[in-house]
Amino acid sequence: MERVQFQQEQMLAELKDLVQKSLFNQAEVKQIVKKRTQFETALVRRIPKKGDFLRYAAYEMNLEQLRRKRVERLKLEKTAPSISDYALVRRQFQIFERALKKFKSDVGLWIQYIQVAKREGARSLVGRITARALQLHPRTPALYIIAASHELNHMSPSAARALLQRGLRLNADSIDMWREYVRMELGFVEGMKRRWTVLGIHEEGHPIVEAETTAAEDMATLTPEEIAAEKGGDEGERARQAIMDGAIVKSVILSAAKALPSINLFTALEVLIRSYPSQERLRTPLLDHLYNVLKDTLQGDPHAVKMLATRKLRELTSQENSDDFVMTESEEFVDALQAANESFSLAVGAGSTNASGMADVYVEFVEEWCKLPTLDPNLRAYLVASLRKLARQPNAPPSLQAAHVQLTLPSKKAL
């Protein structure tokens, strides 16, 4: 119980300050002491529970929110910070520190601590917590992503890049980390574009005046790619053009494919590149590069064939405010569906080593579009006819024949 008594003594100064500022009355302070004593007593038991720490921290968070609301409501005069201004937040941090001494292996607890520190604006503390967490859990991709995000939010792209690269050396099989690495490099391109606009070096042949006067301490924070791109002459122009064309992002995509040749990786990267708010002149080459790498990396993979064959269809269906009926009636959609089906049919009819898997994926493709209510009946008949043609080939996989029967039975009943 000495530990409980020590904690009670530590809270006297802050409680006294809260009363002096008229933020809490004596009755409320007694209730606070009572609740804290209950929490502290629970923490000194022989085998403390993580839930005890979290309930204690949640209580202190609610108490701090109440204090801030009362400060705002009472419109107190701004004075020099006193102990009550930071004591409740400090106590939250102390509770998490005590919890982590008992539960170092709990990654979720580390992440909760980081989130609390970020919410309170404790930038340096967030950095220290993530560093400690990564030392204990170097195989946890989420911690690298959180740490890199923190560095990016505070204008430290080089530190963020180093963190992700370090994490990928230990977690090369993490799709989330590769996706965040690509996202960071996409943001780097957009950031460089804004920087060059400010410096006046975004146009070809533009005299580089501001860039030459960039302060030495500012240049010290740049990456080698940034420094090369901000040089004058042909060298700087080539470096800028390479960055704007996504050379860094393309390199990361290639590295990701070599480390993790998985269709799930390519799917995640495609969704990211399509949804990222970048210019079309950057997005299109990146998607082209992604599909080329996919074709070279996963040759003959049924899902890779589907992804390549249906590229144009996904572009049409992913357009904002696209109406299914209007889309399926457009000539562009008809051409895209026909091209996808022909490409798929060739792959199925080629008799690959994974003929059964290729047939299963093709069946999924046909059924997916035939079940679309807004699909034109003629297009549905076209897909069914293609399926029938493949199903009648010698040694055709049974899945083709079964799918053909399922798709034609409803029309027979209608007759």
mmCIF file of C-alpha atoms in Angstrom:
data_model
loop_
_atom_site.group_PDB
_atom_site.id
_atom_site.type_symbol
_atom_site.label_atom_id
_atom_site.label_comp_id
_atom_site.label_asym_id
_atom_site.label_seq_id
_atom_site.Cartn_x
_atom_site.Cartn_y
_atom_site.Cartn_z
ATOM 1 C CA MET A 1 0.000 0.000 0.000
ATOM 2 C CA GLU A 2 3.025 2.281 0.181
ATOM 3 C CA ARG A 3 2.828 2.659 -3.572
ATOM 4 C CA VAL A 4 -0.803 3.807 -3.324
ATOM 5 C CA GLN A 5 0.066 6.310 -0.600
ATOM 6 C CA PHE A 6 2.966 7.648 -2.679
ATOM 7 C CA GLN A 7 0.647 8.240 -5.660
ATOM 8 C CA GLN A 8 -1.837 10.025 -3.393
ATOM 9 C CA GLU A 9 0.885 12.376 -2.219
ATOM 10 C CA GLN A 10 1.947 13.086 -5.797
ATOM 11 C CA MET A 11 -1.526 14.296 -6.770
ATOM 12 C CA LEU A 12 -1.931 16.867 -3.987
ATOM 13 C CA ALA A 13 -0.358 19.811 -5.847
ATOM 14 C CA GLU A 14 -2.439 19.400 -8.987
ATOM 15 C CA LEU A 15 -5.693 18.946 -7.063
ATOM 16 C CA LYS A 16 -4.973 22.062 -5.013
ATOM 17 C CA ASP A 17 -4.342 24.017 -8.219
ATOM 18 C CA LEU A 18 -7.620 22.782 -9.745
ATOM 19 C CA VAL A 19 -9.538 24.020 -6.707
ATOM 20 C CA GLN A 20 -7.771 27.386 -6.702
ATOM 21 C CA LYS A 21 -8.759 27.901 -10.338
ATOM 22 C CA SER A 22 -12.371 26.979 -9.478
ATOM 23 C CA LEU A 23 -12.325 24.171 -12.040
ATOM 24 C CA PHE A 24 -13.320 21.572 -9.428
ATOM 25 C CA ASN A 25 -14.858 21.940 -5.967
ATOM 26 C CA GLN A 26 -13.880 20.117 -2.789
ATOM 27 C CA ALA A 27 -16.527 17.406 -3.209
ATOM 28 C CA GLU A 28 -15.336 16.641 -6.744
ATOM 29 C CA VAL A 29 -11.720 16.515 -5.595
ATOM 30 C CA LYS A 30 -12.628 13.989 -2.904
ATOM 31 C CA GLN A 31 -14.343 11.870 -5.547
ATOM 32 C CA ILE A 32 -11.242 12.086 -7.767
ATOM 33 C CA VAL A 33 -9.022 10.948 -4.880
ATOM 34 C CA LYS A 34 -11.385 8.075 -4.135
ATOM 35 C CA LYS A 35 -11.452 6.859 -7.749
ATOM 36 C CA ARG A 36 -7.699 7.144 -8.156
ATOM 37 C CA THR A 37 -7.157 5.227 -4.930
ATOM 38 C CA GLN A 38 -9.350 2.424 -6.232
ATOM 39 C CA PHE A 39 -7.412 2.295 -9.487
ATOM 40 C CA GLU A 40 -4.026 2.400 -7.744
ATOM 41 C CA THR A 41 -5.076 -0.380 -5.387
ATOM 42 C CA ALA A 42 -6.011 -2.545 -8.351
ATOM 43 C CA LEU A 43 -2.609 -1.916 -9.956
ATOM 44 C CA VAL A 44 -0.559 -3.035 -6.951
ATOM 45 C CA ARG A 45 -2.102 -6.483 -6.813
ATOM 46 C CA ARG A 46 0.216 -9.429 -7.356
ATOM 47 C CA ILE A 47 -0.973 -10.060 -10.930
ATOM 48 C CA PRO A 48 -2.323 -6.786 -12.391
ATOM 49 C CA LYS A 49 -4.572 -6.905 -15.430
ATOM 50 C CA LYS A 50 -4.163 -4.847 -18.560
ATOM 51 C CA GLY A 51 -7.791 -3.778 -18.310
ATOM 52 C CA ASP A 52 -7.072 -2.100 -14.946
ATOM 53 C CA PHE A 53 -4.467 0.135 -16.573
ATOM 54 C CA LEU A 54 -6.705 0.959 -19.520
ATOM 55 C CA ARG A 55 -9.672 1.828 -17.289
ATOM 56 C CA TYR A 56 -7.435 4.080 -15.225
ATOM 57 C CA ALA A 57 -6.098 5.813 -18.343
ATOM 58 C CA ALA A 58 -9.623 6.238 -19.732
ATOM 59 C CA TYR A 59 -10.721 7.861 -16.468
ATOM 60 C CA GLU A 60 -7.839 10.351 -16.641
ATOM 61 C CA MET A 61 -8.662 11.123 -20.278
ATOM 62 C CA ASN A 62 -12.277 11.909 -19.401
ATOM 63 C CA LEU A 63 -11.114 14.023 -16.478
ATOM 64 C CA GLU A 64 -8.822 16.031 -18.755
ATOM 65 C CA GLN A 65 -11.626 16.579 -21.261
ATOM 66 C CA LEU A 66 -13.845 17.877 -18.445
ATOM 67 C CA ARG A 67 -11.088 20.225 -17.254
ATOM 68 C CA ARG A 68 -10.621 21.666 -20.742
ATOM 69 C CA LYS A 69 -14.356 22.224 -21.203
ATOM 70 C CA ARG A 70 -14.554 24.059 -17.891
ATOM 71 C CA VAL A 71 -11.543 26.204 -18.752
ATOM 72 C CA GLU A 72 -13.261 27.153 -22.009
ATOM 73 C CA ARG A 73 -16.591 27.818 -20.338
ATOM 74 C CA LEU A 74 -15.160 29.919 -17.491
ATOM 75 C CA LYS A 75 -12.972 31.886 -19.917
ATOM 76 C CA LEU A 76 -10.081 32.050 -17.479
ATOM 77 C CA GLU A 77 -7.396 34.635 -18.085
ATOM 78 C CA LYS A 78 -4.293 33.312 -19.762
ATOM 79 C CA THR A 79 -1.484 33.035 -17.242
ATOM 80 C CA ALA A 80 1.769 31.142 -16.962
ATOM 81 C CA PRO A 81 1.140 27.366 -17.150
ATOM 82 C CA SER A 82 0.574 25.766 -13.776
ATOM 83 C CA ILE A 83 0.738 22.143 -12.711
ATOM 84 C CA SER A 84 -2.944 21.428 -13.365
ATOM 85 C CA ASP A 85 -2.528 22.399 -17.021
ATOM 86 C CA TYR A 86 -0.403 19.364 -17.772
ATOM 87 C CA ALA A 87 -0.669 17.012 -14.785
ATOM 88 C CA LEU A 88 -3.655 15.035 -16.044
ATOM 89 C CA VAL A 89 -2.033 14.395 -19.422
ATOM 90 C CA ARG A 90 1.244 13.501 -17.742
ATOM 91 C CA ARG A 91 -0.593 11.025 -15.539
ATOM 92 C CA GLN A 92 -2.036 9.328 -18.643
ATOM 93 C CA PHE A 93 1.475 8.871 -19.994
ATOM 94 C CA GLN A 94 2.679 7.529 -16.642
ATOM 95 C CA ILE A 95 -0.118 4.967 -16.542
ATOM 96 C CA PHE A 96 0.828 3.680 -19.992
ATOM 97 C CA GLU A 97 4.497 3.548 -18.990
ATOM 98 C CA ARG A 98 3.607 1.464 -15.943
ATOM 99 C CA ALA A 99 1.410 -0.784 -18.063
ATOM 100 C CA LEU A 100 4.151 -1.380 -20.603
ATOM 101 C CA LYS A 101 6.566 -2.469 -17.888
ATOM 102 C CA LYS A 102 4.155 -5.331 -17.240
ATOM 103 C CA PHE A 103 2.995 -5.982 -20.822
ATOM 104 C CA LYS A 104 5.958 -5.237 -23.094
ATOM 105 C CA SER A 105 4.890 -7.870 -25.599
ATOM 106 C CA ASP A 106 1.439 -6.322 -26.153
ATOM 107 C CA VAL A 107 1.710 -4.496 -29.497
ATOM 108 C CA GLY A 108 -1.823 -3.136 -29.178
ATOM 109 C CA LEU A 109 -0.882 -1.413 -25.920
ATOM 110 C CA TRP A 110 2.111 0.253 -27.576
ATOM 111 C CA ILE A 111 -0.127 1.492 -30.396
ATOM 112 C CA GLN A 112 -2.687 2.872 -27.930
ATOM 113 C CA TYR A 113 0.074 4.740 -26.105
ATOM 114 C CA ILE A 114 1.326 6.201 -29.381
ATOM 115 C CA GLN A 115 -2.185 7.319 -30.338
ATOM 116 C CA VAL A 116 -2.700 9.054 -26.979
ATOM 117 C CA ALA A 117 0.642 10.834 -27.277
ATOM 118 C CA LYS A 118 -0.171 11.950 -30.846
ATOM 119 C CA ARG A 119 -3.566 13.248 -29.774
ATOM 120 C CA GLU A 120 -1.929 15.330 -27.056
ATOM 121 C CA GLY A 121 0.621 16.743 -29.498
ATOM 122 C CA ALA A 122 3.629 15.184 -27.746
ATOM 123 C CA ARG A 123 5.768 14.944 -30.878
ATOM 124 C CA SER A 124 9.082 14.019 -29.271
ATOM 125 C CA LEU A 125 7.388 11.483 -27.001
ATOM 126 C CA VAL A 126 5.793 9.773 -30.007
ATOM 127 C CA GLY A 127 9.226 9.410 -31.558
ATOM 128 C CA ARG A 128 10.665 7.877 -28.401
ATOM 129 C CA ILE A 129 7.740 5.485 -27.954
ATOM 130 C CA THR A 130 7.894 4.219 -31.531
ATOM 131 C CA ALA A 131 11.669 3.741 -31.270
ATOM 132 C CA ARG A 132 11.240 1.647 -28.127
ATOM 133 C CA ALA A 133 8.356 -0.308 -29.615
ATOM 134 C CA LEU A 134 10.347 -1.116 -32.760
ATOM 135 C CA GLN A 135 13.274 -2.365 -30.694
ATOM 136 C CA LEU A 136 10.985 -4.851 -28.978
ATOM 137 C CA HIS A 137 8.814 -5.691 -31.998
ATOM 138 C CA PRO A 138 10.922 -5.371 -35.166
ATOM 139 C CA ARG A 139 8.648 -7.833 -36.981
ATOM 140 C CA THR A 140 5.496 -5.750 -36.593
ATOM 141 C CA PRO A 141 4.788 -3.793 -39.825
ATOM 142 C CA ALA A 142 2.103 -1.609 -38.215
ATOM 143 C CA LEU A 143 4.691 0.034 -35.949
ATOM 144 C CA TYR A 144 6.919 1.000 -38.892
ATOM 145 C CA ILE A 145 3.914 2.447 -40.710
ATOM 146 C CA ILE A 146 2.880 4.502 -37.670
ATOM 147 C CA ALA A 147 6.441 5.730 -37.135
ATOM 148 C CA ALA A 148 6.861 6.680 -40.810
ATOM 149 C CA SER A 149 3.509 8.468 -40.811
ATOM 150 C CA HIS A 150 4.602 10.468 -37.779
ATOM 151 C CA GLU A 151 7.802 11.551 -39.533
ATOM 152 C CA LEU A 152 5.920 12.503 -42.691
ATOM 153 C CA ASN A 153 3.432 14.582 -40.721
ATOM 154 C CA HIS A 154 6.359 16.551 -39.341
ATOM 155 C CA MET A 155 8.073 17.115 -42.678
ATOM 156 C CA SER A 156 10.772 14.453 -42.378
ATOM 157 C CA PRO A 157 10.458 12.378 -45.578
ATOM 158 C CA SER A 158 14.039 11.131 -45.338
ATOM 159 C CA ALA A 159 13.433 9.716 -41.846
ATOM 160 C CA ALA A 160 10.145 8.166 -42.992
ATOM 161 C CA ARG A 161 11.844 6.554 -45.978
ATOM 162 C CA ALA A 162 14.626 5.170 -43.784
ATOM 163 C CA LEU A 163 12.086 3.690 -41.358
ATOM 164 C CA LEU A 164 10.114 1.951 -44.091
ATOM 165 C CA GLN A 165 13.241 0.639 -45.773
ATOM 166 C CA ARG A 166 14.458 -0.739 -42.476
ATOM 167 C CA GLY A 167 11.083 -2.322 -41.841
ATOM 168 C CA LEU A 168 10.973 -3.889 -45.286
ATOM 169 C CA ARG A 169 14.347 -5.537 -44.757
ATOM 170 C CA LEU A 170 12.754 -7.434 -41.873
ATOM 171 C CA ASN A 171 9.205 -7.678 -43.220
ATOM 172 C CA ALA A 172 9.573 -8.065 -46.970
ATOM 173 C CA ASP A 173 6.409 -10.172 -47.059
ATOM 174 C CA SER A 174 4.185 -7.378 -45.731
ATOM 175 C CA ILE A 175 1.773 -6.017 -48.345
ATOM 176 C CA ASP A 176 0.788 -3.157 -46.045
ATOM 177 C CA MET A 177 4.376 -1.944 -45.769
ATOM 178 C CA TRP A 178 4.986 -2.034 -49.520
ATOM 179 C CA ARG A 179 1.722 -0.184 -50.083
ATOM 180 C CA GLU A 180 2.667 2.514 -47.562
ATOM 181 C CA TYR A 181 6.131 2.799 -49.100
ATOM 182 C CA VAL A 182 4.607 3.420 -52.524
ATOM 183 C CA ARG A 183 2.127 5.883 -50.985
ATOM 184 C CA MET A 184 4.986 7.775 -49.368
ATOM 185 C CA GLU A 185 6.899 8.018 -52.652
ATOM 186 C CA LEU A 186 3.754 9.233 -54.421
ATOM 187 C CA GLY A 187 3.471 11.932 -51.793
ATOM 188 C CA PHE A 188 7.136 12.732 -52.305
ATOM 189 C CA VAL A 189 6.517 13.392 -56.003
ATOM 190 C CA GLU A 190 3.588 15.693 -55.215
ATOM 191 C CA GLY A 191 5.626 17.461 -52.538
ATOM 192 C CA MET A 192 8.521 18.047 -54.909
ATOM 193 C CA LYS A 193 6.170 19.427 -57.522
ATOM 194 C CA ARG A 194 4.799 21.966 -55.026
ATOM 195 C CA ARG A 195 8.326 22.869 -53.933
ATOM 196 C CA TRP A 196 9.503 23.483 -57.483
ATOM 197 C CA THR A 197 6.440 25.637 -58.112
ATOM 198 C CA VAL A 198 7.437 27.834 -55.161
ATOM 199 C CA LEU A 199 11.054 27.971 -56.307
ATOM 200 C CA GLY A 200 10.049 28.757 -59.896
ATOM 201 C CA ILE A 201 11.778 25.746 -61.456
ATOM 202 C CA HIS A 202 8.728 23.777 -62.520
ATOM 203 C CA GLU A 203 8.792 24.841 -66.147
ATOM 204 C CA GLU A 204 11.221 23.533 -68.733
ATOM 205 C CA GLY A 205 13.853 26.078 -69.706
ATOM 206 C CA HIS A 206 12.869 28.402 -66.852
ATOM 207 C CA PRO A 207 15.886 30.264 -65.387
ATOM 208 C CA ILE A 208 16.644 28.776 -61.991
ATOM 209 C CA VAL A 209 17.084 31.823 -59.809
ATOM 210 C CA GLU A 210 15.396 30.955 -56.549
ATOM 211 C CA ALA A 211 16.905 27.453 -56.481
ATOM 212 C CA GLU A 212 20.422 28.890 -56.565
ATOM 213 C CA THR A 213 19.686 30.979 -53.494
ATOM 214 C CA THR A 214 18.304 28.101 -51.448
ATOM 215 C CA ALA A 215 19.766 28.266 -47.973
ATOM 216 C CA ALA A 216 22.470 25.746 -47.129
ATOM 217 C CA GLU A 217 20.621 24.557 -44.049
ATOM 218 C CA ASP A 218 17.497 23.988 -46.194
ATOM 219 C CA MET A 219 19.448 21.936 -48.715
ATOM 220 C CA ALA A 220 20.860 19.841 -45.892
ATOM 221 C CA THR A 221 17.400 18.429 -45.219
ATOM 222 C CA LEU A 222 16.870 17.280 -48.819
ATOM 223 C CA THR A 223 17.368 13.803 -50.236
ATOM 224 C CA PRO A 224 19.971 13.185 -52.988
ATOM 225 C CA GLU A 225 17.118 12.999 -55.528
ATOM 226 C CA GLU A 226 15.830 16.422 -54.445
ATOM 227 C CA ILE A 227 19.274 18.022 -54.542
ATOM 228 C CA ALA A 228 19.988 16.639 -58.034
ATOM 229 C CA ALA A 229 16.588 17.798 -59.284
ATOM 230 C CA GLU A 230 17.146 21.350 -58.054
ATOM 231 C CA LYS A 231 20.423 21.804 -59.897
ATOM 232 C CA GLY A 232 20.522 23.922 -62.982
ATOM 233 C CA GLY A 233 21.231 22.845 -66.534
ATOM 234 C CA ASP A 234 20.501 19.574 -68.292
ATOM 235 C CA GLU A 235 21.358 17.427 -65.277
ATOM 236 C CA GLY A 236 18.759 19.090 -63.086
ATOM 237 C CA GLU A 237 16.170 18.982 -65.853
ATOM 238 C CA ARG A 238 16.695 15.254 -66.380
ATOM 239 C CA ALA A 239 16.453 14.571 -62.643
ATOM 240 C CA ARG A 240 13.250 16.600 -62.344
ATOM 241 C CA GLN A 241 11.716 14.876 -65.342
ATOM 242 C CA ALA A 242 12.600 11.449 -63.956
ATOM 243 C CA ILE A 243 10.929 12.244 -60.631
ATOM 244 C CA MET A 244 7.839 13.688 -62.315
ATOM 245 C CA ASP A 245 7.591 10.536 -64.462
ATOM 246 C CA GLY A 246 7.556 8.431 -61.296
ATOM 247 C CA ALA A 247 11.017 6.872 -61.600
ATOM 248 C CA ILE A 248 11.308 6.452 -57.818
ATOM 249 C CA VAL A 249 7.825 4.962 -57.506
ATOM 250 C CA LYS A 250 8.510 2.578 -60.394
ATOM 251 C CA SER A 251 11.688 1.416 -58.685
ATOM 252 C CA VAL A 252 9.772 0.694 -55.481
ATOM 253 C CA ILE A 253 7.113 -1.261 -57.406
ATOM 254 C CA LEU A 254 9.804 -3.379 -59.048
ATOM 255 C CA SER A 255 11.482 -4.058 -55.694
ATOM 256 C CA ALA A 256 8.134 -5.001 -54.163
ATOM 257 C CA ALA A 257 7.399 -7.465 -56.965
ATOM 258 C CA LYS A 258 10.785 -9.139 -56.545
ATOM 259 C CA ALA A 259 10.392 -9.424 -52.785
ATOM 260 C CA LEU A 260 6.726 -10.445 -52.770
ATOM 261 C CA PRO A 261 5.469 -11.861 -56.100
ATOM 262 C CA SER A 262 1.827 -12.018 -55.049
ATOM 263 C CA ILE A 263 -1.358 -11.048 -56.865
ATOM 264 C CA ASN A 264 -2.610 -9.507 -53.622
ATOM 265 C CA LEU A 265 0.345 -7.113 -53.693
ATOM 266 C CA PHE A 266 -0.403 -5.999 -57.246
ATOM 267 C CA THR A 267 -4.092 -5.591 -56.444
ATOM 268 C CA ALA A 268 -3.290 -3.423 -53.413
ATOM 269 C CA LEU A 269 -0.866 -1.256 -55.401
ATOM 270 C CA GLU A 270 -3.334 -0.837 -58.260
ATOM 271 C CA VAL A 271 -6.065 0.355 -55.887
ATOM 272 C CA LEU A 272 -3.614 2.766 -54.259
ATOM 273 C CA ILE A 273 -2.364 4.274 -57.527
ATOM 274 C CA ARG A 274 -5.895 4.659 -58.920
ATOM 275 C CA SER A 275 -7.223 6.322 -55.771
ATOM 276 C CA TYR A 276 -4.226 8.537 -54.996
ATOM 277 C CA PRO A 277 -4.897 12.192 -55.921
ATOM 278 C CA SER A 278 -2.119 12.524 -58.489
ATOM 279 C CA GLN A 279 -2.186 13.882 -62.022
ATOM 280 C CA GLU A 280 -3.153 11.657 -64.939
ATOM 281 C CA ARG A 281 0.272 12.173 -66.521
ATOM 282 C CA LEU A 282 1.771 10.379 -63.518
ATOM 283 C CA ARG A 283 -0.988 7.854 -62.785
ATOM 284 C CA THR A 284 -1.162 6.326 -66.271
ATOM 285 C CA PRO A 285 2.591 5.563 -66.641
ATOM 286 C CA LEU A 286 2.652 4.092 -63.152
ATOM 287 C CA LEU A 287 -0.252 1.777 -63.943
ATOM 288 C CA ASP A 288 1.417 0.796 -67.223
ATOM 289 C CA HIS A 289 4.589 -0.031 -65.329
ATOM 290 C CA LEU A 290 2.654 -1.988 -62.692
ATOM 291 C CA TYR A 291 0.964 -4.126 -65.354
ATOM 292 C CA ASN A 292 4.243 -4.733 -67.175
ATOM 293 C CA VAL A 293 5.875 -5.885 -63.946
ATOM 294 C CA LEU A 294 2.841 -8.065 -63.205
ATOM 295 C CA LYS A 295 3.079 -9.680 -66.647
ATOM 296 C CA ASP A 296 6.777 -10.463 -66.158
ATOM 297 C CA THR A 297 6.461 -11.579 -62.536
ATOM 298 C CA LEU A 298 3.356 -13.787 -62.550
ATOM 299 C CA GLN A 299 3.402 -15.340 -66.001
ATOM 300 C CA GLY A 300 0.562 -17.795 -66.431
ATOM 301 C CA ASP A 301 -1.071 -16.976 -63.096
ATOM 302 C CA PRO A 302 -4.871 -17.034 -63.650
ATOM 303 C CA HIS A 303 -5.568 -14.039 -61.418
ATOM 304 C CA ALA A 304 -2.772 -12.083 -63.081
ATOM 305 C CA VAL A 305 -4.302 -12.847 -66.482
ATOM 306 C CA LYS A 306 -7.672 -11.612 -65.219
ATOM 307 C CA MET A 307 -6.141 -8.440 -63.790
ATOM 308 C CA LEU A 308 -4.420 -7.663 -67.091
ATOM 309 C CA ALA A 309 -7.413 -8.560 -69.247
ATOM 310 C CA THR A 310 -9.915 -6.498 -67.270
ATOM 311 C CA ARG A 311 -7.802 -3.380 -66.822
ATOM 312 C CA LYS A 312 -9.961 -1.192 -69.050
ATOM 313 C CA LEU A 313 -13.150 -2.466 -67.436
ATOM 314 C CA ARG A 314 -11.872 -1.463 -63.988
ATOM 315 C CA GLU A 315 -10.961 1.966 -65.282
ATOM 316 C CA LEU A 316 -14.521 2.468 -66.496
ATOM 317 C CA THR A 317 -16.208 1.093 -63.371
ATOM 318 C CA SER A 318 -13.952 3.089 -61.029
ATOM 319 C CA GLN A 319 -14.881 6.435 -62.548
ATOM 320 C CA GLU A 320 -16.662 8.711 -60.088
ATOM 321 C CA ASN A 321 -20.413 9.111 -60.470
ATOM 322 C CA SER A 322 -20.532 6.313 -63.046
ATOM 323 C CA ASP A 323 -24.019 4.895 -63.570
ATOM 324 C CA ASP A 324 -24.123 1.141 -64.211
ATOM 325 C CA PHE A 325 -26.835 1.390 -66.869
ATOM 326 C CA VAL A 326 -25.203 4.251 -68.750
ATOM 327 C CA MET A 327 -21.791 2.568 -68.503
ATOM 328 C CA THR A 328 -22.944 -0.782 -69.892
ATOM 329 C CA GLU A 329 -24.678 0.975 -72.775
ATOM 330 C CA SER A 330 -21.580 2.901 -73.878
ATOM 331 C CA GLU A 331 -19.525 1.859 -76.875
ATOM 332 C CA GLU A 332 -16.355 2.171 -74.814
ATOM 333 C CA PHE A 333 -17.648 -0.405 -72.343
ATOM 334 C CA VAL A 334 -18.644 -2.834 -75.110
ATOM 335 C CA ASP A 335 -15.160 -2.638 -76.623
ATOM 336 C CA ALA A 336 -13.524 -3.106 -73.210
ATOM 337 C CA LEU A 337 -15.659 -6.130 -72.352
ATOM 338 C CA GLN A 338 -14.997 -7.705 -75.731
ATOM 339 C CA ALA A 339 -11.248 -7.147 -75.443
ATOM 340 C CA ALA A 340 -11.197 -8.612 -71.929
ATOM 341 C CA ASN A 341 -13.183 -11.664 -72.983
ATOM 342 C CA GLU A 342 -11.000 -12.306 -76.026
ATOM 343 C CA SER A 343 -7.836 -12.003 -73.982
ATOM 344 C CA PHE A 344 -9.240 -14.344 -71.363
ATOM 345 C CA SER A 345 -10.490 -16.852 -73.951
ATOM 346 C CA LEU A 346 -7.059 -17.045 -75.549
ATOM 347 C CA ALA A 347 -5.468 -17.744 -72.158
ATOM 348 C CA VAL A 348 -7.995 -20.481 -71.346
ATOM 349 C CA GLY A 349 -7.755 -22.083 -74.786
ATOM 350 C CA ALA A 350 -3.957 -22.055 -74.773
ATOM 351 C CA GLY A 351 -3.912 -25.068 -72.462
ATOM 352 C CA SER A 352 -1.562 -23.763 -69.769
ATOM 353 C CA THR A 353 -0.138 -25.913 -66.990
ATOM 354 C CA ASN A 354 -2.809 -24.496 -64.701
ATOM 355 C CA ALA A 355 -5.711 -24.999 -67.102
ATOM 356 C CA SER A 356 -8.178 -25.797 -64.345
ATOM 357 C CA GLY A 357 -7.330 -22.664 -62.367
ATOM 358 C CA MET A 358 -7.479 -20.524 -65.512
ATOM 359 C CA ALA A 359 -10.906 -21.945 -66.332
ATOM 360 C CA ASP A 360 -12.198 -21.269 -62.809
ATOM 361 C CA VAL A 361 -11.133 -17.625 -62.983
ATOM 362 C CA TYR A 362 -12.682 -17.230 -66.442
ATOM 363 C CA VAL A 363 -15.942 -18.679 -65.130
ATOM 364 C CA GLU A 364 -15.895 -16.112 -62.308
ATOM 365 C CA PHE A 365 -15.394 -13.376 -64.887
ATOM 366 C CA VAL A 366 -18.314 -14.502 -67.068
ATOM 367 C CA GLU A 367 -20.676 -15.083 -64.145
ATOM 368 C CA GLU A 368 -19.793 -11.728 -62.594
ATOM 369 C CA TRP A 369 -20.859 -9.815 -65.697
ATOM 370 C CA CYS A 370 -23.788 -12.023 -66.665
ATOM 371 C CA LYS A 371 -25.343 -11.454 -63.243
ATOM 372 C CA LEU A 372 -25.192 -7.680 -63.684
ATOM 373 C CA PRO A 373 -28.851 -6.566 -64.059
ATOM 374 C CA THR A 374 -27.985 -3.678 -66.369
ATOM 375 C CA LEU A 375 -25.931 -5.781 -68.803
ATOM 376 C CA ASP A 376 -27.314 -5.745 -72.344
ATOM 377 C CA PRO A 377 -28.868 -9.146 -73.299
ATOM 378 C CA ASN A 378 -26.760 -9.247 -76.449
ATOM 379 C CA LEU A 379 -23.565 -8.881 -74.410
ATOM 380 C CA ARG A 380 -24.739 -11.607 -72.061
ATOM 381 C CA ALA A 381 -25.404 -13.901 -75.002
ATOM 382 C CA TYR A 382 -21.951 -13.085 -76.368
ATOM 383 C CA LEU A 383 -20.273 -14.108 -73.087
ATOM 384 C CA VAL A 384 -22.325 -17.294 -72.824
ATOM 385 C CA ALA A 385 -21.451 -18.195 -76.417
ATOM 386 C CA SER A 386 -17.741 -17.721 -75.694
ATOM 387 C CA LEU A 387 -18.065 -19.911 -72.646
ATOM 388 C CA ARG A 388 -19.899 -22.590 -74.674
ATOM 389 C CA LYS A 389 -17.178 -22.586 -77.311
ATOM 390 C CA LEU A 390 -14.481 -23.209 -74.722
ATOM 391 C CA ALA A 391 -16.575 -25.824 -72.900
ATOM 392 C CA ARG A 392 -16.942 -27.878 -76.117
ATOM 393 C CA GLN A 393 -13.214 -28.116 -76.706
ATOM 394 C CA PRO A 394 -11.540 -31.505 -76.163
ATOM 395 C CA ASN A 395 -10.351 -32.026 -72.579
ATOM 396 C CA ALA A 396 -12.111 -28.862 -71.435
ATOM 397 C CA PRO A 397 -12.123 -28.425 -67.631
ATOM 398 C CA PRO A 398 -15.432 -29.533 -66.053
ATOM 399 C CA SER A 399 -15.940 -26.085 -64.503
ATOM 400 C CA LEU A 400 -16.500 -24.590 -67.982
ATOM 401 C CA GLN A 401 -19.212 -27.099 -68.818
ATOM 402 C CA ALA A 402 -20.906 -26.720 -65.407
ATOM 403 C CA ALA A 403 -20.914 -22.933 -65.670
ATOM 404 C CA HIS A 404 -22.355 -23.080 -69.177
ATOM 405 C CA VAL A 405 -25.224 -25.261 -67.981
ATOM 406 C CA GLN A 406 -25.967 -22.931 -65.061
ATOM 407 C CA LEU A 407 -26.037 -19.847 -67.283
ATOM 408 C CA THR A 408 -28.245 -21.412 -69.962
ATOM 409 C CA LEU A 409 -30.814 -23.098 -67.712
ATOM 410 C CA PRO A 410 -32.679 -19.879 -66.813
ATOM 411 C CA SER A 411 -33.163 -19.009 -70.484
ATOM 412 C CA LYS A 412 -34.547 -22.489 -71.177
ATOM 413 C CA LYS A 413 -37.078 -22.092 -68.341
ATOM 414 C CA ALA A 414 -38.148 -18.756 -69.740
ATOM 415 C CA LEU A 415 -38.970 -20.443 -73.017
#
